[in-house]
mmCIF file of C-alpha atoms and ligand atoms in Angstrom:
data_model
loop_
_atom_site.group_PDB
_atom_site.id
_atom_site.type_symbol
_atom_site.label_atom_id
_atom_site.label_comp_id
_atom_site.label_asym_id
_atom_site.label_seq_id
_atom_site.Cartn_x
_atom_site.Cartn_y
_atom_site.Cartn_z
ATOM 1 C CA UNK A 18 15.977 19.727 -10.949
ATOM 2 C CA UNK A 19 16.631 16.609 -9.290
ATOM 3 C CA UNK A 20 16.111 12.657 -10.931
ATOM 4 C CA UNK A 21 12.579 11.108 -10.317
ATOM 5 C CA UNK A 22 11.416 7.701 -9.416
ATOM 6 C CA UNK A 23 7.957 5.709 -8.006
ATOM 7 C CA UNK A 24 8.044 2.234 -6.670
ATOM 8 C CA UNK A 25 4.053 0.934 -6.154
ATOM 9 C CA UNK A 26 3.400 -2.301 -4.435
ATOM 10 C CA UNK A 27 0.578 -4.345 -4.341
ATOM 11 C CA UNK A 28 0.368 -5.738 -1.625
ATOM 12 C CA UNK A 29 2.717 -8.633 -0.106
ATOM 13 C CA UNK A 30 -0.274 -10.970 0.384
ATOM 14 C CA UNK A 31 0.332 -12.905 -3.196
ATOM 15 C CA UNK A 32 -0.989 -16.364 -4.072
ATOM 16 C CA UNK A 33 1.486 -18.819 -5.201
ATOM 17 C CA UNK A 34 2.611 -18.839 -9.595
ATOM 18 C CA UNK A 35 0.590 -21.714 -9.949
ATOM 19 C CA UNK A 36 -2.960 -21.098 -8.197
ATOM 20 C CA UNK A 37 -3.531 -18.612 -11.060
ATOM 21 C CA UNK A 38 -3.511 -18.625 -14.769
ATOM 22 C CA UNK A 39 -0.921 -16.777 -16.513
ATOM 23 C CA UNK A 40 -3.184 -14.812 -17.941
ATOM 24 C CA UNK A 41 -4.595 -14.354 -14.936
ATOM 25 C CA UNK A 42 -1.158 -12.398 -13.060
ATOM 26 C CA UNK A 43 -0.475 -11.131 -16.706
ATOM 27 C CA UNK A 44 -3.784 -8.983 -16.055
ATOM 28 C CA UNK A 45 -2.301 -8.006 -12.805
ATOM 29 C CA UNK A 46 1.240 -6.375 -14.055
ATOM 30 C CA UNK A 47 -0.924 -4.738 -16.450
ATOM 31 C CA UNK A 48 -2.689 -3.017 -13.577
ATOM 32 C CA UNK A 49 0.565 -2.407 -12.136
ATOM 33 C CA UNK A 50 1.840 -0.821 -15.308
ATOM 34 C CA UNK A 51 -0.949 1.780 -15.490
ATOM 35 C CA UNK A 52 -0.111 2.491 -11.493
ATOM 36 C CA UNK A 53 3.527 3.208 -12.659
ATOM 37 C CA UNK A 54 2.699 5.285 -16.309
ATOM 38 C CA UNK A 55 0.152 7.432 -14.076
ATOM 39 C CA UNK A 56 2.278 8.166 -11.326
ATOM 40 C CA UNK A 57 5.165 8.533 -13.824
ATOM 41 C CA UNK A 58 3.100 11.447 -15.997
ATOM 42 C CA UNK A 59 2.608 13.894 -12.813
ATOM 43 C CA UNK A 60 6.640 13.139 -12.043
ATOM 44 C CA UNK A 61 7.618 13.741 -15.960
ATOM 45 C CA UNK A 62 5.806 16.722 -16.138
ATOM 46 C CA UNK A 63 7.108 18.637 -13.136
ATOM 47 C CA UNK A 64 4.894 17.475 -11.106
ATOM 48 C CA UNK A 65 4.830 16.944 -7.368
ATOM 49 C CA UNK A 66 5.761 13.072 -5.281
ATOM 50 C CA UNK A 67 2.355 13.876 -3.397
ATOM 51 C CA UNK A 68 0.633 14.483 -6.980
ATOM 52 C CA UNK A 69 2.104 11.468 -8.784
ATOM 53 C CA UNK A 70 2.091 8.681 -5.696
ATOM 54 C CA UNK A 71 -1.829 9.603 -5.621
ATOM 55 C CA UNK A 72 -2.486 9.504 -8.796
ATOM 56 C CA UNK A 73 -0.908 5.721 -8.891
ATOM 57 C CA UNK A 74 -2.405 4.452 -6.091
ATOM 58 C CA UNK A 75 -6.017 5.735 -7.819
ATOM 59 C CA UNK A 76 -5.038 3.597 -11.261
ATOM 60 C CA UNK A 77 -4.803 0.118 -7.842
ATOM 61 C CA UNK A 78 -7.455 1.113 -6.006
ATOM 62 C CA UNK A 79 -10.051 0.212 -9.432
ATOM 63 C CA UNK A 80 -8.683 -1.722 -10.434
ATOM 64 C CA UNK A 81 -9.840 -5.301 -9.118
ATOM 65 C CA UNK A 82 -6.487 -7.602 -9.113
ATOM 66 C CA UNK A 83 -5.530 -5.622 -4.880
ATOM 67 C CA UNK A 84 -6.608 -5.443 -1.848
ATOM 68 C CA UNK A 85 -7.905 -1.642 -1.816
ATOM 69 C CA UNK A 86 -10.749 0.285 -2.701
ATOM 70 C CA UNK A 87 -12.947 -2.405 -5.864
ATOM 71 C CA UNK A 88 -11.437 -5.677 -4.686
ATOM 72 C CA UNK A 89 -11.542 -5.142 -1.072
ATOM 73 C CA UNK A 90 -11.759 -6.985 1.610
ATOM 74 C CA UNK A 91 -14.291 -8.238 3.366
ATOM 75 C CA UNK A 92 -13.952 -7.651 7.964
ATOM 76 C CA UNK A 93 -16.426 -10.254 10.373
ATOM 77 C CA UNK A 94 -19.756 -9.261 9.372
ATOM 78 C CA UNK A 95 -18.773 -9.514 5.648
ATOM 79 C CA UNK A 96 -18.804 -5.358 5.557
ATOM 80 C CA UNK A 97 -15.153 -3.395 3.634
ATOM 81 C CA UNK A 98 -13.648 -1.060 5.672
ATOM 82 C CA UNK A 99 -11.481 1.494 3.941
ATOM 83 C CA UNK A 100 -8.616 2.448 5.539
ATOM 84 C CA UNK A 101 -5.921 5.498 3.480
ATOM 85 C CA UNK A 102 -3.672 7.941 3.913
ATOM 86 C CA UNK A 103 -1.097 10.001 1.864
ATOM 87 C CA UNK A 104 2.177 11.976 3.166
ATOM 88 C CA UNK A 105 3.633 14.911 2.573
ATOM 89 C CA UNK A 106 7.817 14.712 2.505
ATOM 90 C CA UNK A 107 8.445 17.429 2.639
ATOM 91 C CA UNK A 108 6.368 19.621 5.166
ATOM 92 C CA UNK A 109 5.555 16.071 6.755
ATOM 93 C CA UNK A 110 1.630 16.800 6.998
ATOM 94 C CA UNK A 111 0.045 14.342 6.053
ATOM 95 C CA UNK A 112 -4.357 13.025 5.800
ATOM 96 C CA UNK A 113 -5.408 9.514 6.588
ATOM 97 C CA UNK A 114 -9.343 8.205 6.383
ATOM 98 C CA UNK A 115 -10.217 4.392 8.535
ATOM 99 C CA UNK A 116 -12.994 2.626 8.959
ATOM 100 C CA UNK A 117 -14.341 4.139 5.425
ATOM 101 C CA UNK A 118 -18.045 2.237 3.700
ATOM 102 C CA UNK A 119 -17.763 4.291 1.686
ATOM 103 C CA UNK A 120 -16.013 6.449 -0.260
ATOM 104 C CA UNK A 121 -14.644 5.028 -3.698
ATOM 105 C CA UNK A 122 -10.896 5.870 -3.508
ATOM 106 C CA UNK A 123 -10.209 6.071 -0.215
ATOM 107 C CA UNK A 124 -6.161 8.357 -0.614
ATOM 108 C CA UNK A 125 -9.029 10.666 -2.942
ATOM 109 C CA UNK A 126 -10.231 11.360 0.721
ATOM 110 C CA UNK A 127 -6.826 11.457 2.922
ATOM 111 C CA UNK A 128 -5.553 14.004 0.268
ATOM 112 C CA UNK A 129 -9.075 15.822 1.303
ATOM 113 C CA UNK A 130 -8.655 15.867 4.742
ATOM 114 C CA UNK A 131 -4.861 16.145 5.297
ATOM 115 C CA UNK A 132 -5.448 19.228 3.077
ATOM 116 C CA UNK A 133 -8.084 21.199 5.463
ATOM 117 C CA UNK A 134 -5.788 20.327 8.000
ATOM 118 C CA UNK A 135 -8.323 20.665 10.785
ATOM 119 C CA UNK A 136 -7.684 16.581 11.070
ATOM 120 C CA UNK A 137 -4.866 14.053 10.696
ATOM 121 C CA UNK A 138 -6.776 10.916 11.072
ATOM 122 C CA UNK A 139 -10.774 11.049 10.259
ATOM 123 C CA UNK A 140 -12.404 7.860 11.676
ATOM 124 C CA UNK A 141 -16.099 5.994 10.431
ATOM 125 C CA UNK A 142 -19.072 8.042 9.038
ATOM 126 C CA UNK A 143 -17.326 11.079 9.968
ATOM 127 C CA UNK A 144 -14.663 9.728 6.960
ATOM 128 C CA UNK A 145 -17.922 8.681 4.310
ATOM 129 C CA UNK A 146 -20.056 11.839 6.473
ATOM 130 C CA UNK A 147 -16.481 14.113 4.355
ATOM 131 C CA UNK A 148 -15.628 13.183 2.031
ATOM 132 C CA UNK A 149 -19.244 13.118 0.787
ATOM 133 C CA UNK A 150 -19.406 16.487 2.129
ATOM 134 C CA UNK A 151 -16.116 16.885 -0.095
ATOM 135 C CA UNK A 152 -17.287 16.107 -3.388
ATOM 136 C CA UNK A 153 -15.704 13.219 -3.003
ATOM 137 C CA UNK A 154 -17.401 10.684 -5.398
ATOM 138 C CA UNK A 155 -19.097 7.646 -2.508
ATOM 139 C CA UNK A 156 -19.982 4.239 -3.507
ATOM 140 C CA UNK A 157 -22.113 1.164 -2.142
ATOM 141 C CA UNK A 158 -20.202 -0.912 -0.353
ATOM 142 C CA UNK A 159 -21.246 -3.477 -3.629
ATOM 143 C CA UNK A 160 -19.120 -0.923 -5.615
ATOM 144 C CA UNK A 161 -16.391 -3.010 -2.805
ATOM 145 C CA UNK A 162 -16.823 -6.007 -3.802
ATOM 146 C CA UNK A 163 -15.893 -8.979 -5.619
ATOM 147 C CA UNK A 164 -15.530 -12.733 -5.790
ATOM 148 C CA UNK A 165 -12.081 -13.087 -4.829
ATOM 149 C CA UNK A 166 -12.734 -12.078 -1.325
ATOM 150 C CA UNK A 167 -15.889 -12.682 -1.146
ATOM 151 C CA UNK A 168 -14.327 -16.543 -1.101
ATOM 152 C CA UNK A 169 -11.394 -15.776 0.541
ATOM 153 C CA UNK A 170 -13.616 -14.830 3.993
ATOM 154 C CA UNK A 171 -15.204 -17.802 3.463
ATOM 155 C CA UNK A 172 -11.836 -19.478 3.500
ATOM 156 C CA UNK A 173 -10.759 -16.686 6.357
ATOM 157 C CA UNK A 174 -14.076 -18.066 8.349
ATOM 158 C CA UNK A 175 -13.371 -21.938 7.935
ATOM 159 C CA UNK A 176 -9.315 -21.133 9.375
ATOM 160 C CA UNK A 177 -11.707 -19.955 12.314
ATOM 161 C CA UNK A 178 -13.747 -22.254 13.416
ATOM 162 C CA UNK A 179 -11.340 -25.510 12.656
ATOM 163 C CA UNK A 180 -7.677 -23.334 14.205
ATOM 164 C CA UNK A 181 -5.648 -23.115 11.539
ATOM 165 C CA UNK A 182 -5.761 -19.856 10.453
ATOM 166 C CA UNK A 183 -1.449 -19.305 10.857
ATOM 167 C CA UNK A 184 -2.432 -22.475 7.692
ATOM 168 C CA UNK A 185 -4.211 -19.677 5.927
ATOM 169 C CA UNK A 186 -2.203 -18.819 2.915
ATOM 170 C CA UNK A 187 -0.648 -15.189 2.062
ATOM 171 C CA UNK A 188 -3.522 -14.100 -0.471
ATOM 172 C CA UNK A 189 -6.129 -15.306 2.879
ATOM 173 C CA UNK A 190 -5.345 -13.038 5.248
ATOM 174 C CA UNK A 191 -4.423 -9.467 3.169
ATOM 175 C CA UNK A 192 -2.975 -7.604 0.738
ATOM 176 C CA UNK A 193 -2.567 -2.827 0.633
ATOM 177 C CA UNK A 194 -1.858 -1.097 -2.768
ATOM 178 C CA UNK A 195 0.823 1.728 -1.886
ATOM 179 C CA UNK A 196 2.951 4.363 -4.146
ATOM 180 C CA UNK A 197 6.436 6.539 -3.099
ATOM 181 C CA UNK A 198 8.090 8.829 -5.285
ATOM 182 C CA UNK A 199 10.874 11.489 -5.391
ATOM 183 C CA UNK A 200 10.481 14.794 -8.045
ATOM 184 C CA UNK A 201 12.239 16.588 -9.722
ATOM 185 C CA UNK A 202 12.496 19.418 -6.921
ATOM 186 C CA UNK A 203 13.862 16.664 -4.307
ATOM 187 C CA UNK A 204 10.552 15.611 -2.674
ATOM 188 C CA UNK A 205 9.333 12.196 -0.859
ATOM 189 C CA UNK A 206 5.950 11.151 -0.489
ATOM 190 C CA UNK A 207 4.373 7.987 0.364
ATOM 191 C CA UNK A 208 0.494 7.080 0.009
ATOM 192 C CA UNK A 209 -0.996 3.826 1.241
ATOM 193 C CA UNK A 210 -4.499 2.325 1.414
ATOM 194 C CA UNK A 211 -6.389 -1.331 1.862
ATOM 195 C CA UNK A 212 -8.529 -2.939 2.809
ATOM 196 C CA UNK A 213 -6.927 -4.529 6.158
ATOM 197 C CA UNK A 214 -7.020 -8.545 5.844
ATOM 198 C CA UNK A 215 -9.769 -10.741 5.399
ATOM 199 C CA UNK A 216 -11.943 -10.790 7.788
ATOM 200 C CA UNK A 217 -10.307 -8.658 10.475
ATOM 201 C CA UNK A 218 -12.792 -7.606 13.443
ATOM 202 C CA UNK A 219 -14.944 -4.941 12.792
ATOM 203 C CA UNK A 220 -13.635 -1.712 13.929
ATOM 204 C CA UNK A 221 -10.187 -2.844 14.064
ATOM 205 C CA UNK A 222 -7.853 -0.142 12.036
ATOM 206 C CA UNK A 223 -4.394 -1.791 11.372
ATOM 207 C CA UNK A 224 -1.259 0.630 10.109
ATOM 208 C CA UNK A 225 -2.104 1.761 6.839
ATOM 209 C CA UNK A 226 -3.729 5.295 8.462
ATOM 210 C CA UNK A 227 -1.625 4.805 10.491
ATOM 211 C CA UNK A 228 1.179 7.857 9.844
ATOM 212 C CA UNK A 229 4.948 5.886 11.017
ATOM 213 C CA UNK A 230 3.634 2.696 10.185
ATOM 214 C CA UNK A 231 1.813 1.151 6.553
ATOM 215 C CA UNK A 232 3.278 5.270 5.453
ATOM 216 C CA UNK A 233 6.039 7.425 6.238
ATOM 217 C CA UNK A 234 8.464 10.466 4.084
ATOM 218 C CA UNK A 235 10.826 13.089 4.364
ATOM 219 C CA UNK A 236 13.279 14.570 3.537
ATOM 220 C CA UNK A 237 16.429 14.254 2.803
ATOM 221 C CA UNK A 238 15.990 10.270 4.071
ATOM 222 C CA UNK A 239 13.385 7.848 2.089
ATOM 223 C CA UNK A 240 9.250 7.915 1.446
ATOM 224 C CA UNK A 241 8.080 4.923 2.619
ATOM 225 C CA UNK A 242 5.325 2.090 2.186
ATOM 226 C CA UNK A 243 4.159 -0.117 3.810
ATOM 227 C CA UNK A 244 2.149 -4.030 3.385
ATOM 228 C CA UNK A 245 1.435 -6.874 5.872
ATOM 229 C CA UNK A 246 -0.302 -8.018 9.404
ATOM 230 C CA UNK A 247 -1.155 -4.223 10.027
ATOM 231 C CA UNK A 248 -0.522 -4.307 14.352
ATOM 232 C CA UNK A 249 3.145 -5.485 14.108
ATOM 233 C CA UNK A 250 3.496 -2.748 11.281
ATOM 234 C CA UNK A 251 2.400 -0.594 14.082
ATOM 235 C CA UNK A 252 4.021 -2.013 17.007
ATOM 236 C CA UNK A 253 7.648 -2.044 15.028
ATOM 237 C CA UNK A 254 6.906 1.401 13.826
ATOM 238 C CA UNK A 255 7.868 0.607 10.405
ATOM 239 C CA UNK A 256 8.212 3.581 8.117
ATOM 240 C CA UNK A 257 9.204 5.231 10.867
ATOM 241 C CA UNK A 258 12.022 2.965 11.625
ATOM 242 C CA UNK A 259 13.346 2.601 7.892
ATOM 243 C CA UNK A 260 13.602 6.662 7.759
ATOM 244 C CA UNK A 261 15.736 6.728 10.889
ATOM 245 C CA UNK A 262 17.688 4.674 10.138
ATOM 246 C CA UNK A 263 19.135 6.041 7.543
ATOM 247 C CA UNK A 264 19.048 9.055 9.626
ATOM 248 C CA UNK A 265 20.555 7.887 11.953
ATOM 249 C CA UNK A 266 22.771 4.820 10.738
ATOM 250 C CA UNK A 267 23.608 6.576 7.414
ATOM 251 C CA UNK A 268 22.244 2.985 5.826
ATOM 252 C CA UNK A 269 21.331 2.863 1.937
ATOM 253 C CA UNK A 270 17.420 2.641 1.971
ATOM 254 C CA UNK A 271 18.229 -0.623 0.280
ATOM 255 C CA UNK A 272 19.788 -1.390 3.989
ATOM 256 C CA UNK A 273 17.759 -0.006 6.014
ATOM 257 C CA UNK A 274 14.945 -1.568 4.627
ATOM 258 C CA UNK A 275 15.700 -5.197 4.273
ATOM 259 C CA UNK A 276 16.959 -4.584 7.793
ATOM 260 C CA UNK A 277 13.660 -3.773 9.339
ATOM 261 C CA UNK A 278 12.118 -6.304 6.940
ATOM 262 C CA UNK A 279 14.036 -9.389 6.869
ATOM 263 C CA UNK A 280 15.439 -8.616 10.238
ATOM 264 C CA UNK A 281 13.604 -6.822 13.499
ATOM 265 C CA UNK A 282 9.889 -8.430 11.249
ATOM 266 C CA UNK A 283 11.972 -11.401 10.908
ATOM 267 C CA UNK A 284 11.117 -13.086 14.337
ATOM 268 C CA UNK A 285 7.679 -13.038 13.522
ATOM 269 C CA UNK A 286 5.585 -15.514 11.678
ATOM 270 C CA UNK A 287 4.062 -13.501 9.476
ATOM 271 C CA UNK A 288 3.748 -11.845 5.939
ATOM 272 C CA UNK A 289 5.563 -8.402 5.688
ATOM 273 C CA UNK A 290 7.010 -6.113 2.612
ATOM 274 C CA UNK A 291 7.287 -2.328 1.195
ATOM 275 C CA UNK A 292 7.872 -0.283 -1.066
ATOM 276 C CA UNK A 293 10.574 2.926 -0.140
ATOM 277 C CA UNK A 294 12.415 5.455 -1.748
ATOM 278 C CA UNK A 295 15.482 7.068 -0.842
ATOM 279 C CA UNK A 296 15.997 11.033 -1.746
ATOM 280 C CA UNK A 297 18.967 10.565 -4.549
ATOM 281 C CA UNK A 298 16.003 8.149 -6.093
ATOM 282 C CA UNK A 299 17.386 4.939 -5.036
ATOM 283 C CA UNK A 300 13.948 1.716 -4.443
ATOM 284 C CA UNK A 301 13.799 -1.369 -2.527
ATOM 285 C CA UNK A 302 11.638 -3.110 -2.044
ATOM 286 C CA UNK A 303 11.735 -6.497 -0.280
ATOM 287 C CA UNK A 304 9.501 -8.421 0.990
ATOM 288 C CA UNK A 305 8.864 -12.383 2.956
ATOM 289 C CA UNK A 306 6.444 -13.939 2.032
ATOM 290 C CA UNK A 307 6.166 -15.777 -2.026
ATOM 291 C CA UNK A 308 4.918 -12.701 -3.418
ATOM 292 C CA UNK A 309 4.245 -9.268 -3.676
ATOM 293 C CA UNK A 310 3.291 -7.674 -6.366
ATOM 294 C CA UNK A 311 5.844 -4.562 -7.114
ATOM 295 C CA UNK A 312 6.657 -2.065 -9.730
ATOM 296 C CA UNK A 313 9.394 0.997 -10.391
ATOM 297 C CA UNK A 314 10.966 3.546 -11.925
ATOM 298 C CA UNK A 315 14.157 3.769 -11.625
ATOM 299 C CA UNK A 316 15.746 7.655 -11.862
ATOM 300 C CA UNK A 317 16.887 6.604 -15.535
ATOM 301 C CA UNK A 318 13.056 6.009 -16.887
ATOM 302 C CA UNK A 319 12.667 1.972 -17.166
ATOM 303 C CA UNK A 320 9.858 0.907 -16.114
ATOM 304 C CA UNK A 321 9.960 -2.922 -13.331
ATOM 305 C CA UNK A 322 6.263 -4.783 -12.430
ATOM 306 C CA UNK A 323 6.774 -7.955 -10.853
ATOM 307 C CA UNK A 324 4.046 -10.463 -8.959
ATOM 308 C CA UNK A 325 6.748 -13.182 -6.922
ATOM 309 C CA UNK A 326 11.109 -14.028 -8.043
ATOM 310 C CA UNK A 327 10.629 -12.876 -11.340
ATOM 311 C CA UNK A 328 11.289 -9.419 -12.350
ATOM 312 C CA UNK A 329 10.191 -8.694 -15.905
ATOM 313 C CA UNK A 330 11.822 -5.161 -17.577
ATOM 314 C CA UNK A 331 8.917 -2.946 -20.035
HETATM 315 N N1 LIG B 28 -1.164 -3.929 6.419
HETATM 316 C C1 LIG B 28 -2.426 -4.245 5.928
HETATM 317 C C2 LIG B 28 -3.390 -4.573 7.127
HETATM 318 O O1 LIG B 28 -2.592 -4.580 8.292
HETATM 319 C C3 LIG B 28 -2.538 -5.596 4.937
HETATM 320 C C4 LIG B 28 -1.525 -6.241 3.981
HETATM 321 O O2 LIG B 28 -0.753 -5.210 3.977
HETATM 322 O O3 LIG B 28 -1.446 -6.760 3.866
HETATM 323 O O4 LIG B 28 -4.696 -3.432 7.413
#
């Protein structure tokens, strides 16, 4: 038995501290904690990293506080087009769905795509149909909608017509959820789920369902789940890049993650963050925005959650 570790994020599109009440921030932290508990329970009972990240992401997809599942962002047409992926660091198997419109928990469909093995990525009505056939929970679009996202869409449309999109706050723009884990057998896994960014073009596909970009896991290196402007995560193949720096340059998880988020992506004016866990259970959670919903459980079993700079030990 080796050590276990878990880290999650609920996106780097976090409002300024003063824009929400302390009760709202506390409610988001509770859901981060619930997500950690779900993933950690799997790891503590000897379960796989794959099951742990899936369990952790499902809790955040079900929470209205984060941009995935219930509470997901809306595209230009006012529709939800959901994306998720999962990756097994042991085998490099991966599965993903994109442009899904009625899958309650897209990460569950991504897992099933991976297990079926006929495809790595299913999109649009094919993803929805696949989920239906596989008996995965299907819901109406209205299930995903929250007032917060409807308001964010209106704000982004106003920015678009005024030509001030760059001035929009990170929370108006985007968000995502993700989890990474190391299990007792020494295997790594990652999962990510998102509604994309508010007012995204209909049919736009981001980094979340792209293995190597928004999600990546490789035993012996690390597991990574990203959040931020997906087009750049794809261009820089962020997840794979973080793992490669560890493999080829012998960097630590912290060094590699910080280098990619702060330096490589740093030259672009975009929000970006990630969580990563290494083969030794070390955890990194860098971000370049005002805050990132995040949490982690160390190899000693200590729980932490945070939204902005301040980190709460639980
Ligand atoms: N990476 C997501 C996307 O571009 C958004 C985010 O994480 O904020 O779809």
